[in-house]
Short mmCIF file of C-alpha atoms in Angstrom, two decimals:
data_model
loop_
_atom_site.label_atom_id
_atom_site.label_comp_id
_atom_site.label_asym_id
_atom_site.label_seq_id
_atom_site.Cartn_x
_atom_site.Cartn_y
_atom_site.Cartn_z
CA MET A 1 60.56 114.81 13.20
CA GLY A 2 61.09 112.45 15.90
CA ASP A 3 61.95 114.62 18.73
CA SER A 4 60.46 112.28 21.13
CA GLN A 5 63.06 109.89 20.17
CA TYR A 6 65.74 112.49 21.50
CA SER A 7 63.69 113.69 24.65
CA PHE A 8 65.13 110.50 27.19
CA SER A 9 68.81 112.10 26.84
CA LEU A 10 69.61 115.81 28.55
CA THR A 11 72.86 115.90 26.67
CA THR A 12 71.64 114.68 23.37
CA PHE A 13 70.68 117.30 20.51
CA SER A 14 67.57 116.17 18.56
CA PRO A 15 67.43 116.57 14.39
CA SER A 16 65.62 119.63 14.92
CA GLY A 17 69.07 121.16 16.71
CA LYS A 18 66.81 121.33 20.29
CA LEU A 19 67.83 120.21 23.53
CA VAL A 20 64.20 118.55 24.45
CA GLN A 21 64.92 118.12 28.24
CA ILE A 22 65.48 121.69 28.47
CA GLU A 23 62.19 122.67 26.22
CA HIS A 24 60.44 120.27 28.78
CA ALA A 25 62.30 122.75 32.28
CA LEU A 26 60.84 125.48 30.38
CA THR A 27 57.52 124.10 30.42
CA ALA A 28 57.29 123.36 33.99
CA VAL A 29 58.42 126.90 34.29
CA GLY A 30 55.30 127.65 32.52
CA SER A 31 53.05 125.86 34.27
CA GLY A 32 54.14 127.91 37.72
CA GLN A 33 52.80 130.66 40.08
CA THR A 34 52.89 133.94 37.91
CA SER A 35 56.02 136.07 38.82
CA LEU A 36 56.86 139.60 37.00
CA GLY A 37 59.29 142.17 37.85
CA ILE A 38 59.30 146.06 36.71
CA LYS A 39 62.47 148.31 36.28
CA ALA A 40 61.27 152.00 37.50
CA ALA A 41 63.44 155.24 37.03
CA ASN A 42 64.59 155.14 40.16
CA GLY A 43 64.31 151.57 41.38
CA VAL A 44 62.98 147.96 40.78
CA VAL A 45 59.79 146.05 41.59
CA VAL A 46 59.50 142.26 41.52
CA ALA A 47 56.13 140.35 42.66
CA THR A 48 54.77 136.93 42.58
CA GLU A 49 51.52 135.15 43.27
CA LYS A 50 51.45 133.07 46.54
CA LYS A 51 49.15 130.67 46.01
CA LEU A 52 49.41 127.59 48.78
CA PRO A 53 47.93 124.32 48.47
CA SER A 54 45.63 124.66 51.34
CA ILE A 55 44.18 127.86 53.58
CA LEU A 56 45.86 125.34 56.65
CA VAL A 57 49.26 126.06 55.46
CA ASP A 58 51.34 129.20 57.44
CA GLU A 59 51.48 131.28 55.10
CA THR A 60 54.41 133.29 57.01
CA SER A 61 56.72 130.45 56.72
CA MET A 62 57.44 130.90 53.09
CA GLN A 63 58.63 133.72 51.26
CA LYS A 64 59.53 133.48 47.79
CA ILE A 65 60.83 136.36 46.88
CA GLN A 66 64.70 136.08 48.22
CA ILE A 67 67.43 137.98 48.98
CA LEU A 68 70.98 137.46 47.59
CA THR A 69 73.03 140.17 48.69
CA PRO A 70 71.73 143.68 50.62
CA ASN A 71 71.19 145.01 47.04
CA ILE A 72 70.32 142.23 44.48
CA GLY A 73 67.26 140.20 45.20
CA VAL A 74 65.50 137.28 43.40
CA VAL A 75 61.96 136.16 42.73
CA TYR A 76 60.77 132.70 40.32
CA SER A 77 58.39 130.89 38.71
CA GLY A 78 58.21 126.81 38.69
CA MET A 79 60.21 124.25 41.14
CA GLY A 80 60.51 125.94 44.74
CA PRO A 81 63.02 122.88 45.89
CA ASP A 82 65.68 124.07 42.51
CA PHE A 83 65.02 128.03 43.56
CA ARG A 84 66.35 126.97 47.30
CA VAL A 85 69.43 125.84 45.34
CA LEU A 86 69.91 128.61 43.27
CA VAL A 87 69.50 131.19 46.25
CA ARG A 88 72.14 129.13 48.05
CA LYS A 89 74.79 128.84 45.50
CA SER A 90 73.90 132.42 44.15
CA ARG A 91 74.89 134.03 47.93
CA LYS A 92 77.81 131.80 47.92
CA GLN A 93 79.01 133.29 45.21
CA ALA A 94 78.28 136.57 45.85
CA GLU A 95 80.23 136.12 48.62
CA GLN A 96 83.29 134.71 47.63
CA TYR A 97 82.95 137.74 45.29
CA HIS A 98 83.30 140.27 47.98
CA ARG A 99 85.95 138.43 49.79
CA LEU A 100 88.00 138.23 46.78
CA TYR A 101 87.52 141.95 45.31
CA LYS A 102 86.10 143.42 48.33
CA GLU A 103 83.46 145.61 46.44
CA PRO A 104 79.43 144.39 46.03
CA ILE A 105 78.88 142.24 43.04
CA PRO A 106 77.69 143.71 40.46
CA VAL A 107 74.17 142.66 39.34
CA THR A 108 75.64 141.16 35.89
CA GLN A 109 78.03 139.43 37.57
CA LEU A 110 75.94 137.52 40.06
CA VAL A 111 73.38 136.82 37.32
CA ARG A 112 76.28 135.91 34.60
CA GLU A 113 77.52 133.25 37.63
CA THR A 114 73.92 132.00 38.66
CA ALA A 115 73.61 131.37 34.99
CA THR A 116 76.53 129.42 34.52
CA VAL A 117 75.29 127.30 36.85
CA MET A 118 72.11 126.50 35.09
CA GLN A 119 74.22 125.64 32.37
CA GLU A 120 76.35 123.52 33.65
CA PHE A 121 73.45 121.54 34.21
CA THR A 122 71.97 121.47 30.89
CA GLN A 123 75.66 119.55 29.89
CA SER A 124 76.32 117.06 32.46
CA GLY A 125 75.72 113.19 33.23
CA GLY A 126 73.09 112.05 35.27
CA VAL A 127 71.84 115.82 36.46
CA ARG A 128 68.49 117.77 34.99
CA PRO A 129 68.32 121.30 34.25
CA PHE A 130 66.67 123.49 36.64
CA GLY A 131 62.99 123.42 36.47
CA VAL A 132 63.39 127.54 37.22
CA SER A 133 63.14 131.00 35.77
CA LEU A 134 64.54 134.04 37.88
CA LEU A 135 64.10 137.60 37.74
CA VAL A 136 66.90 139.13 39.27
CA ALA A 137 66.35 142.56 40.82
CA GLY A 138 69.03 144.88 42.21
CA PHE A 139 70.62 148.44 42.30
CA ASP A 140 74.00 149.15 41.54
CA ASP A 141 76.10 151.76 40.04
CA LYS A 142 75.05 151.16 36.54
CA GLY A 143 71.69 152.23 37.89
CA PRO A 144 68.60 149.86 38.33
CA GLN A 145 68.46 146.58 36.46
CA LEU A 146 66.11 143.53 35.92
CA TYR A 147 67.05 140.39 34.79
CA GLN A 148 65.68 136.82 33.56
CA VAL A 149 67.74 133.83 34.09
CA ASP A 150 66.40 130.62 32.02
CA PRO A 151 66.54 126.84 32.72
CA SER A 152 68.90 126.75 29.82
CA GLY A 153 71.19 129.73 31.60
CA SER A 154 70.71 132.32 29.44
CA TYR A 155 69.90 135.69 30.79
CA PHE A 156 68.50 139.02 29.44
CA SER A 157 67.75 142.44 30.59
CA TRP A 158 64.61 143.70 30.75
CA LYS A 159 62.92 146.94 31.75
CA ALA A 160 59.28 144.61 32.32
CA SER A 161 58.86 140.83 32.06
CA ALA A 162 56.59 138.15 33.44
CA MET A 163 57.24 134.33 34.04
CA GLY A 164 54.87 131.47 34.49
CA LYS A 165 51.06 130.65 34.23
CA ASN A 166 49.86 133.99 32.80
CA VAL A 167 52.72 134.87 31.01
CA SER A 168 51.30 136.17 27.50
CA ASN A 169 48.50 138.21 29.08
CA ALA A 170 50.60 139.98 31.64
CA LYS A 171 52.79 140.68 29.24
CA THR A 172 50.66 142.39 27.05
CA PHE A 173 49.46 144.17 29.57
CA LEU A 174 52.58 145.27 30.96
CA GLU A 175 53.62 146.26 27.38
CA LYS A 176 50.55 148.81 27.25
CA ARG A 177 51.35 149.87 31.06
CA TYR A 178 54.98 150.43 30.93
CA THR A 179 56.63 153.91 30.64
CA GLU A 180 60.42 154.56 30.86
CA ASP A 181 60.18 157.36 33.49
CA MET A 182 57.78 155.56 35.75
CA GLU A 183 58.54 155.91 39.51
CA LEU A 184 58.73 152.97 41.77
CA ASP A 185 55.70 153.73 43.47
CA ASP A 186 53.84 153.47 39.93
CA ALA A 187 55.81 150.53 39.61
CA VAL A 188 54.47 148.69 43.06
CA HIS A 189 50.67 149.89 41.24
CA THR A 190 51.13 148.43 37.82
CA ALA A 191 52.71 145.14 39.40
CA ILE A 192 49.56 145.04 41.53
CA LEU A 193 47.15 145.60 38.60
CA THR A 194 49.00 143.09 36.38
CA LEU A 195 48.83 140.20 39.09
CA LYS A 196 45.46 140.87 39.43
CA GLU A 197 44.64 140.19 35.87
CA GLY A 198 45.16 137.00 36.18
CA PHE A 199 44.38 136.13 39.66
CA GLU A 200 41.95 133.27 40.72
CA GLY A 201 40.46 134.58 43.92
CA GLN A 202 40.54 137.47 46.22
CA ILE A 203 44.01 139.32 46.20
CA SER A 204 45.31 140.35 49.73
CA GLY A 205 48.68 140.84 51.25
CA LYS A 206 48.72 137.31 52.29
CA ASN A 207 48.65 135.62 48.74
CA ILE A 208 51.31 137.85 46.98
CA GLU A 209 54.11 138.94 47.57
CA ILE A 210 56.11 142.02 46.52
CA GLY A 211 59.63 143.18 46.75
CA ILE A 212 61.21 146.22 46.09
CA ILE A 213 64.64 148.08 45.72
CA GLY A 214 65.14 151.88 45.51
CA ASN A 215 67.89 154.69 45.12
CA ASP A 216 68.98 153.40 49.32
CA ARG A 217 70.12 150.43 47.32
CA LYS A 218 68.48 148.02 49.68
CA PHE A 219 66.51 145.39 48.85
CA ARG A 220 63.45 144.65 50.90
CA VAL A 221 60.45 142.36 50.81
CA LEU A 222 56.88 144.00 51.62
CA THR A 223 55.47 142.99 54.71
CA PRO A 224 51.62 142.25 53.72
CA ALA A 225 50.44 145.11 55.64
CA GLU A 226 52.53 147.56 53.46
CA VAL A 227 51.12 144.90 50.28
CA ASP A 228 47.12 145.97 51.35
CA ASP A 229 48.18 149.34 51.55
CA TYR A 230 49.23 149.51 48.44
CA LEU A 231 46.18 147.46 47.25
CA GLN A 232 43.75 149.70 48.83
CA GLU A 233 45.63 152.85 46.58
CA VAL A 234 45.07 150.75 43.71
CA GLU A 235 41.17 150.51 44.35
CA MET B 1 80.55 117.05 36.80
CA SER B 2 79.75 120.38 38.91
CA LYS B 3 79.00 119.29 42.56
CA SER B 4 75.84 119.78 44.41
CA ALA B 5 74.87 123.33 45.60
CA ILE B 6 74.50 122.07 49.20
CA ASP B 7 77.87 122.49 50.94
CA GLY B 8 79.02 119.93 53.20
CA PRO B 9 81.88 120.41 56.25
CA THR B 10 84.85 122.18 55.07
CA LYS B 11 88.14 119.93 54.19
CA GLY B 12 91.54 121.37 54.59
CA GLY B 13 93.65 122.28 57.86
CA PHE B 14 97.31 122.17 58.19
CA SER B 15 98.89 119.68 55.65
CA PHE B 16 101.94 117.87 57.66
CA ASP B 17 103.44 117.12 53.93
CA LEU B 18 106.51 119.31 54.18
CA CYS B 19 106.94 119.45 58.22
CA ARG B 20 109.85 117.18 57.54
CA ARG B 21 111.30 119.01 54.55
CA ASN B 22 111.38 122.08 56.94
CA GLU B 23 112.89 120.41 59.94
CA MET B 24 115.87 119.34 57.49
CA LEU B 25 116.49 123.20 56.64
CA VAL B 26 116.22 124.79 59.84
CA LYS B 27 118.79 121.91 60.80
CA LYS B 28 120.86 122.56 57.63
CA GLY B 29 120.73 126.52 58.65
CA LEU B 30 118.18 128.04 56.71
CA LYS B 31 116.28 130.80 58.48
CA GLY B 32 112.33 130.39 58.53
CA PRO B 33 110.14 133.56 56.99
CA SER B 34 109.70 136.12 59.12
CA PHE B 35 106.38 137.73 59.38
CA LEU B 36 104.70 141.37 60.49
CA LYS B 37 104.07 140.87 63.66
CA THR B 38 101.44 143.04 65.96
CA GLY B 39 103.28 142.62 69.11
CA THR B 40 100.03 144.01 70.65
CA THR B 41 97.45 145.14 73.39
CA ILE B 42 94.14 143.70 73.24
CA VAL B 43 91.77 144.17 75.64
CA GLY B 44 87.63 143.28 76.21
CA LEU B 45 85.39 143.62 79.30
CA VAL B 46 82.06 143.12 79.32
CA PHE B 47 80.08 145.94 81.13
CA GLN B 48 76.23 146.83 82.26
CA ASP B 49 75.12 147.53 78.74
CA GLY B 50 77.49 145.60 76.48
CA VAL B 51 81.13 144.70 75.69
CA ILE B 52 84.24 147.05 75.17
CA LEU B 53 87.12 146.19 73.12
CA GLY B 54 90.09 147.87 72.86
CA ALA B 55 93.52 148.02 70.89
CA ASP B 56 96.91 149.57 70.36
CA THR B 57 97.57 150.80 66.98
CA ARG B 58 101.36 149.50 66.41
CA ALA B 59 102.46 146.72 63.63
CA THR B 60 106.13 145.63 64.19
CA GLU B 61 108.08 143.44 61.73
CA GLY B 62 110.65 142.29 64.45
CA PRO B 63 112.39 145.63 65.93
CA ILE B 64 110.87 147.99 63.46
CA VAL B 65 107.63 149.51 63.93
CA ALA B 66 105.96 148.47 60.40
CA ASP B 67 102.60 150.58 60.49
CA LYS B 68 102.09 153.31 63.23
CA ASN B 69 98.09 153.09 63.04
CA CYS B 70 96.77 149.90 62.01
CA GLU B 71 93.70 148.66 62.84
CA LYS B 72 93.43 145.52 65.01
CA ILE B 73 89.57 146.08 65.85
CA HIS B 74 87.85 144.05 63.09
CA TYR B 75 84.52 143.21 61.66
CA ILE B 76 82.72 140.11 62.01
CA ALA B 77 79.07 140.50 62.24
CA PRO B 78 77.05 144.19 62.58
CA ASN B 79 77.35 143.05 66.65
CA ILE B 80 80.36 141.42 66.56
CA TYR B 81 83.79 142.29 66.35
CA CYS B 82 87.13 140.81 66.78
CA CYS B 83 90.55 141.93 68.32
CA GLY B 84 93.71 140.19 66.54
CA ALA B 85 97.00 139.65 67.97
CA GLY B 86 99.74 137.68 66.38
CA THR B 87 100.86 137.95 62.72
CA ALA B 88 98.66 140.50 61.07
CA ALA B 89 98.08 137.96 57.86
CA ASP B 90 97.10 135.95 60.19
CA THR B 91 94.19 137.83 62.10
CA GLU B 92 93.06 139.90 59.20
CA ALA B 93 92.46 136.22 57.03
CA VAL B 94 90.96 134.50 60.07
CA THR B 95 88.72 137.21 60.51
CA ASP B 96 87.59 138.09 57.33
CA MET B 97 86.91 134.85 56.27
CA VAL B 98 84.89 133.92 59.65
CA SER B 99 83.05 137.24 58.86
CA SER B 100 82.09 135.97 55.10
CA GLN B 101 80.54 132.75 56.54
CA LEU B 102 78.32 134.28 59.00
CA THR B 103 77.14 136.93 56.22
CA LEU B 104 75.75 133.70 54.57
CA HIS B 105 74.55 132.01 57.67
CA ARG B 106 72.51 134.97 58.40
CA TYR B 107 71.05 134.98 55.17
CA HIS B 108 69.82 131.00 55.35
CA THR B 109 68.51 131.44 59.22
CA GLY B 110 67.39 135.10 58.78
CA ARG B 111 68.87 135.59 62.48
CA GLU B 112 71.20 137.92 63.91
CA SER B 113 74.58 136.24 64.10
CA ARG B 114 75.46 134.99 67.37
CA VAL B 115 78.90 135.09 69.30
CA VAL B 116 79.31 131.37 69.95
CA THR B 117 78.85 131.14 66.23
CA ALA B 118 81.85 133.25 65.17
CA LEU B 119 83.81 131.56 68.26
CA THR B 120 83.03 127.95 66.79
CA LEU B 121 84.18 129.18 63.44
CA LEU B 122 87.36 130.71 64.71
CA LYS B 123 88.44 128.10 66.97
CA SER B 124 87.71 125.11 64.65
CA HIS B 125 89.50 126.64 62.07
CA LEU B 126 92.72 127.21 63.87
CA PHE B 127 92.65 123.61 65.55
CA SER B 128 92.89 122.23 62.39
CA TYR B 129 95.97 124.31 61.26
CA GLN B 130 97.64 122.99 64.49
CA GLY B 131 98.46 126.82 65.56
CA TYR B 132 99.81 127.64 62.68
CA VAL B 133 97.71 130.18 61.54
CA SER B 134 99.23 132.09 64.56
CA ALA B 135 96.09 134.35 65.41
CA ALA B 136 95.33 135.05 69.08
CA LEU B 137 91.79 136.53 69.35
CA VAL B 138 89.70 138.60 71.69
CA LEU B 139 86.10 138.17 70.46
CA GLY B 140 83.40 140.23 71.46
CA GLY B 141 79.74 141.03 71.04
CA VAL B 142 75.97 141.28 71.98
CA ASP B 143 73.75 138.93 70.57
CA VAL B 144 69.88 137.84 71.82
CA THR B 145 71.45 135.87 74.47
CA GLY B 146 73.43 139.06 76.11
CA PRO B 147 76.95 140.29 75.88
CA HIS B 148 79.55 138.13 75.31
CA LEU B 149 83.41 137.87 75.40
CA HIS B 150 85.91 135.00 74.53
CA THR B 151 89.53 134.71 74.10
CA ILE B 152 90.50 132.24 71.22
CA TYR B 153 94.39 131.13 71.41
CA PRO B 154 96.28 130.10 67.88
CA HIS B 155 95.76 126.43 68.84
CA GLY B 156 91.91 126.43 69.35
CA SER B 157 91.40 126.80 72.83
CA THR B 158 89.00 129.58 74.07
CA ASP B 159 88.03 131.04 77.22
CA THR B 160 84.69 132.86 78.40
CA LEU B 161 85.77 135.73 80.72
CA PRO B 162 84.01 138.97 82.09
CA PHE B 163 87.53 140.96 81.39
CA ALA B 164 90.44 139.35 78.94
CA THR B 165 93.70 140.65 77.30
CA MET B 166 95.96 139.76 74.64
CA GLY B 167 98.91 140.40 73.22
CA SER B 168 102.81 140.95 74.15
CA GLY B 169 101.26 143.89 75.96
CA SER B 170 98.77 141.55 77.94
CA LEU B 171 100.33 141.63 81.29
CA ALA B 172 100.42 145.87 81.96
CA ALA B 173 97.05 146.02 80.73
CA MET B 174 95.73 142.94 82.46
CA ALA B 175 97.44 144.66 85.34
CA VAL B 176 95.14 147.52 85.50
CA PHE B 177 92.05 145.07 84.66
CA GLU B 178 93.09 143.23 88.17
CA SER B 179 93.27 146.02 89.95
CA LYS B 180 90.34 148.17 88.82
CA TYR B 181 87.40 146.14 87.19
CA CYS B 182 84.34 145.71 88.85
CA GLU B 183 80.66 144.21 87.76
CA GLY B 184 78.07 146.84 86.50
CA LEU B 185 80.83 149.42 85.14
CA THR B 186 78.99 152.14 83.13
CA ARG B 187 79.63 153.01 79.50
CA ASP B 188 82.12 155.92 79.96
CA GLU B 189 83.88 153.75 83.25
CA GLY B 190 84.08 151.07 80.86
CA VAL B 191 85.62 152.95 78.25
CA GLN B 192 88.08 154.78 80.30
CA LEU B 193 89.01 151.79 82.12
CA VAL B 194 90.12 150.04 78.85
CA ALA B 195 91.67 153.26 77.14
CA GLU B 196 93.56 153.04 80.77
CA ALA B 197 94.74 149.56 80.42
CA ILE B 198 95.60 149.86 76.19
CA SER B 199 97.74 152.89 77.39
CA SER B 200 99.74 151.06 79.83
CA GLY B 201 100.52 148.08 77.22
CA ILE B 202 101.40 151.05 75.00
CA PHE B 203 104.14 152.67 77.33
CA ASN B 204 105.48 149.75 78.87
CA ASP B 205 105.30 146.86 76.20
CA LEU B 206 107.78 147.92 73.22
CA GLY B 207 105.53 145.74 70.93
CA SER B 208 102.31 148.18 71.77
CA GLY B 209 102.37 151.79 70.70
CA SER B 210 100.56 155.01 68.75
CA ASN B 211 96.98 155.65 69.28
CA VAL B 212 93.87 153.69 71.45
CA ASP B 213 91.19 152.16 69.47
CA ILE B 214 88.24 151.63 71.48
CA CYS B 215 84.78 149.48 70.07
CA VAL B 216 81.79 149.71 72.30
CA LEU B 217 79.10 147.35 71.46
CA THR B 218 75.67 147.17 73.56
CA LYS B 219 72.16 145.58 72.04
CA GLY B 220 71.38 146.87 68.50
CA HIS B 221 73.85 149.53 68.41
CA LYS B 222 77.59 149.78 67.99
CA GLU B 223 80.56 152.54 68.04
CA TYR B 224 83.60 152.29 66.39
CA LEU B 225 86.05 154.56 68.26
CA ARG B 226 88.91 154.88 66.00
CA ASN B 227 92.22 156.87 67.36
CA HIS B 228 89.76 157.27 70.56
CA LEU B 229 93.44 158.59 72.32
CA GLN B 230 96.23 159.60 70.96
CA PRO B 231 99.12 160.04 73.36
CA ASN B 232 101.82 159.72 70.95
CA PRO B 233 101.13 162.72 68.58
CA ARG B 234 103.87 162.62 65.62
CA THR B 235 105.18 166.13 64.35
CA TYR B 236 105.89 167.05 61.19
CA ILE B 237 107.70 169.70 59.64
CA SER B 238 106.01 171.91 57.12
CA GLN B 239 107.39 171.78 53.69
CA LYS B 240 107.52 175.73 53.44
CA GLY B 241 110.29 175.39 55.70
CA SER B 242 109.93 175.61 59.81
CA PHE B 243 108.74 179.03 59.77
CA SER B 244 106.02 178.71 62.70
CA LYS B 245 102.46 180.29 62.16
CA LYS B 246 102.94 183.44 63.98
CA THR B 247 105.52 184.61 61.95
CA GLU B 248 104.71 187.89 59.96
CA VAL B 249 104.23 187.99 56.27
CA LEU B 250 106.68 191.72 55.67
CA LEU B 251 106.52 191.38 51.72
CA THR B 252 105.28 189.51 48.77
CA LYS B 253 107.11 190.06 45.50
CA ILE B 254 105.90 188.34 42.32
CA THR B 255 108.98 188.56 39.89
CA PRO B 256 107.36 187.38 35.86
CA LEU B 257 110.51 185.24 34.75
CA ASN B 258 110.37 186.10 31.15
CA LYS B 259 111.78 189.52 32.88
CA LEU B 260 114.78 187.34 33.73
CA VAL B 261 115.57 185.00 31.13
CA GLU B 262 115.61 185.40 26.97
CA VAL B 263 112.86 183.85 25.45
CA ILE B 264 114.34 182.72 21.58
CA GLU B 265 110.91 182.61 19.08
CA GLY B 266 111.46 180.32 16.48
CA GLY B 267 114.52 178.47 17.88
CA ASP B 268 114.99 174.31 17.24
CA ALA B 269 112.94 172.50 18.64
CA MET B 270 114.57 169.97 21.34
CA GLU B 271 115.44 166.61 20.32
CA GLU B 272 113.28 163.67 20.63
#
């Protein structure tokens, strides 16, 4: 079809109707470290592998799961630096919303605004799409919510989802294990088991990260010690 | 094209474009717009465990009391509060804005906000508006470096003090502080001294009145005592008439209304 001839420019459609740069961005995401999210009946959990390039790297210095507002958190698969830029932008948008309306930003609104930013970078000159997919976990008046945002700017609400290297295995595993009335603790266990499936090496509190939000509507990242406790429960 | 997501220094500040026109209009006799001022008494003092802020609750519009119980102690961060005197809209807007900026700063750094950060953000904003943002603030808080108390003037200058007063009632309040303040006050002594200073402003200054609000900030803990003292209680006339509560009820009689009035069945409906 001659798609390759149209892959140089982001803002040019290929004859098959695709924007090839976005496809490539999704490939970049697909080769990133696995991350997943599960929506339970009373909360949401997100988890990710935290494989560092060498044992000499100080693992406490970097945190993959970030908080956007007190009740919304986010994790990614793909390029770390792109994620940092999006997190900064989203936090600012959430604060601006709060200043304007004096209410905490609803999860759907924040997801929509972040997705808009990502879409802008697919329709401008001289920029490239973000090489990350995001999993946004939040708890607001509509209850627990989990959204996935892609480099193209499209977003979907999921009951459970995975992204990155091991996505197909992880999704199959989640499809089998997911139940509508899961509690948050069960969801954490399921998340750990899903990560374990495709994990190379010894899994521990130091090389995975877990973030949870429950009925208290406070998103927090579990400490390595807490993660180890959950790991022991799963054993 | 969308701008880079990295924030640069804020551009803006007071625009002098219309100054010449305004001067010409004033010369021709136009009165400028009046604002809601908080002719106020606001105070702050450092005590042994932290900072205590106090304020009255009267908002005036010229000679009229516009709000008898307004809140003049504004939230900046969980460990930093700010009293505001001057134009009410300005103090609200400026403290809201800096509070928002500090929230973002806390997310990015992962640390508790420092009072000097709030101070610098406020003073740079006020300076860039050349005194046209009429907000005189008493900023206090406790952070990792200890308790801090500052005053900020509308043109952007600041002071760092162990005790401070601002607003039209500042002289009355300062008189109380100057005679009774000492270092190492306990919490109760501090609260009492602040209440006394504000009360002095309430009773001796026309621009201050109503109640006393107090905020006590210590390491890791804050106490917002809204209407801690109410030396000017308001009495209302009850809707049911002015019988005092001790009046005895002798007889309760209920007369069904249809005995007194003729009810016509199947009459004409009322015209729309």
